[in-house]
Amino acid sequence: PNNHRQHQSELAAEKNPQNSRALSTRRELYERDFPVYKQPVEVGNFSLDSERRFFNDSRQMRYYVEPDRNPNFNLRDGYKDRFIKRDDSVKEKLSHILRWVIANRSKLTTRMTTASPCALDVDFVTWRGHLTKLLTTPYETREGWMLAATKFRGTIYISEVETEAAQRERENRTERHEEMMYWGYKFEQYMCADNVHSAPDPDGVVNTNEAFCTVVQTRLADHRLLFSGEVDCRDKDPSAPAPPTCYIELKTSAEICTPKQRSNLHRFKLLKWWAQSFLPGVPRVVAGFRDHEGVVVSVETFHISKISQLIKNEYNCWRPTVCMNFCCDFLSFVKRAVTEDSHSVVYLFSWEPHKDVTYSVHRDSQYSFLPHWFIDEMST
Ligand code: 0WD
Ligand code: CA
């Protein structure tokens, strides 16, 4: 009987995209004008140190250092002896953002009353990475996702839940894959200095617990968003524009030797790079292209605002408007579904490629993710 009901609801979704229990991810449905996306404003930032401790400041900010035209960065250096890896089995959920919210609550509220503690002036609080996944969903064919949503004092908090497939993948990574994950962080070390006047230190230790995160506020159509994202570095010129415009995202990618490889970069990687940096208003991605031995042989800058032009000539390519309209419609879907305002109720949104987004409701379950200290603090 369960199967039967699910089949019925899929049929309904097919006929009626407004079906209240399911949301289609078919690209054709999101081919319309680009929605309003306000220029993101940095409202704060925070740092996580080598032991993953939170600081409400920019102590982990790093500065971009222009590399040689033909660098020779060996990304394998230090993997065995100068690498401290964050324990990614520890699920931090939204905790760092929530600590930032508590420390900066007055910046996020206008409706001050003495009678009751005021609500935040935003509809959604989440990680930038979760929004990136939403933007790329209409084009994703391999990995599904699960997002938990809780409405608390008028604001909807969205936190990822690791899927079983993602957990299996994390627990069964090959040694080669583990090492290649290190390469991205090693590239950052070759490209970034700790101070405006210092040079990168490739002899140092790579510690992936350390992070600098921006917190931005913006609006997508009628959704007021507050999210945080990790930032690799900033332009060291003191006259550079204010954050987030001075920020630079760093990437590594396999060296491009054929037109087919360039086309694949445009069709698949630039989608992810664009979505991730467009959201917080980071204007540039600097990519290091490496050979199979992990040596960076060239560096190229991609301007986020020029990416839609760059991909126009690719056959059957992704479109920014589809990404943004899907995200917008998903957030509307969440607002319609998440009706009960309670810290202990989770609406769990799930998606698998080639299926609709659906959700289930969980009370006082393993999925509840707002910590007690946050609920207590926001209740005073
Ligand atoms: O627990 C989780 N499931 C997640 C935790 C998922 C996503 C993020 N996070 C947390 C971590 O605390 C991390 O410090 O968010 C922070 C980064 O947030 P984000 O900016 O929203 O995430 P995303 O845009 O996916 O990644 C940005 C960078 C990555 O750079 P690349 O160039 O590879 O996209 O953050 C790093 C990585 O360097 N990163 C992470 N660092 C620690 N834990 C994680 C993670 N789970 N995911 C990405
Ligand atoms: Ca990066």
PDB file of N, CA, C and O in Angstrom, residues 82 188 207 224 268 359:
ATOM      1  N   ARG A  82      53.648  16.066   6.814  1.00  0.00           N
ATOM      2  CA  ARG A  82      53.264  17.407   7.282  1.00  0.00           C
ATOM      3  C   ARG A  82      51.796  17.683   6.990  1.00  0.00           C
ATOM      4  O   ARG A  82      51.441  18.688   6.397  1.00  0.00           O
ATOM      5  N   GLU A 188      46.548  25.498  -1.846  1.00  0.00           N
ATOM      6  CA  GLU A 188      46.270  26.708  -1.057  1.00  0.00           C
ATOM      7  C   GLU A 188      47.534  27.177  -0.343  1.00  0.00           C
ATOM      8  O   GLU A 188      47.827  28.370  -0.298  1.00  0.00           O
ATOM      9  N   ASN A 207      47.056  21.898   7.820  1.00  0.00           N
ATOM     10  CA  ASN A 207      46.097  21.463   8.840  1.00  0.00           C
ATOM     11  C   ASN A 207      44.691  21.859   8.372  1.00  0.00           C
ATOM     12  O   ASN A 207      44.349  23.038   8.332  1.00  0.00           O
ATOM     13  N   ARG A 224      14.842  35.730   2.318  1.00  0.00           N
ATOM     14  CA  ARG A 224      15.974  36.420   2.953  1.00  0.00           C
ATOM     15  C   ARG A 224      16.919  35.359   3.513  1.00  0.00           C
ATOM     16  O   ARG A 224      16.518  34.528   4.330  1.00  0.00           O
ATOM     17  N   PHE A 268      31.002  20.519 -16.706  1.00  0.00           N
ATOM     18  CA  PHE A 268      30.796  19.900 -15.397  1.00  0.00           C
ATOM     19  C   PHE A 268      31.452  20.666 -14.246  1.00  0.00           C
ATOM     20  O   PHE A 268      30.802  20.991 -13.263  1.00  0.00           O
ATOM     21  N   TYR A 359       9.584  14.868   1.183  1.00  0.00           N
ATOM     22  CA  TYR A 359       9.987  15.082   2.578  1.00  0.00           C
ATOM     23  C   TYR A 359       9.179  14.244   3.543  1.00  0.00           C
ATOM     24  O   TYR A 359       8.093  13.758   3.220  1.00  0.00           O
TER      25      TYR A 359
END
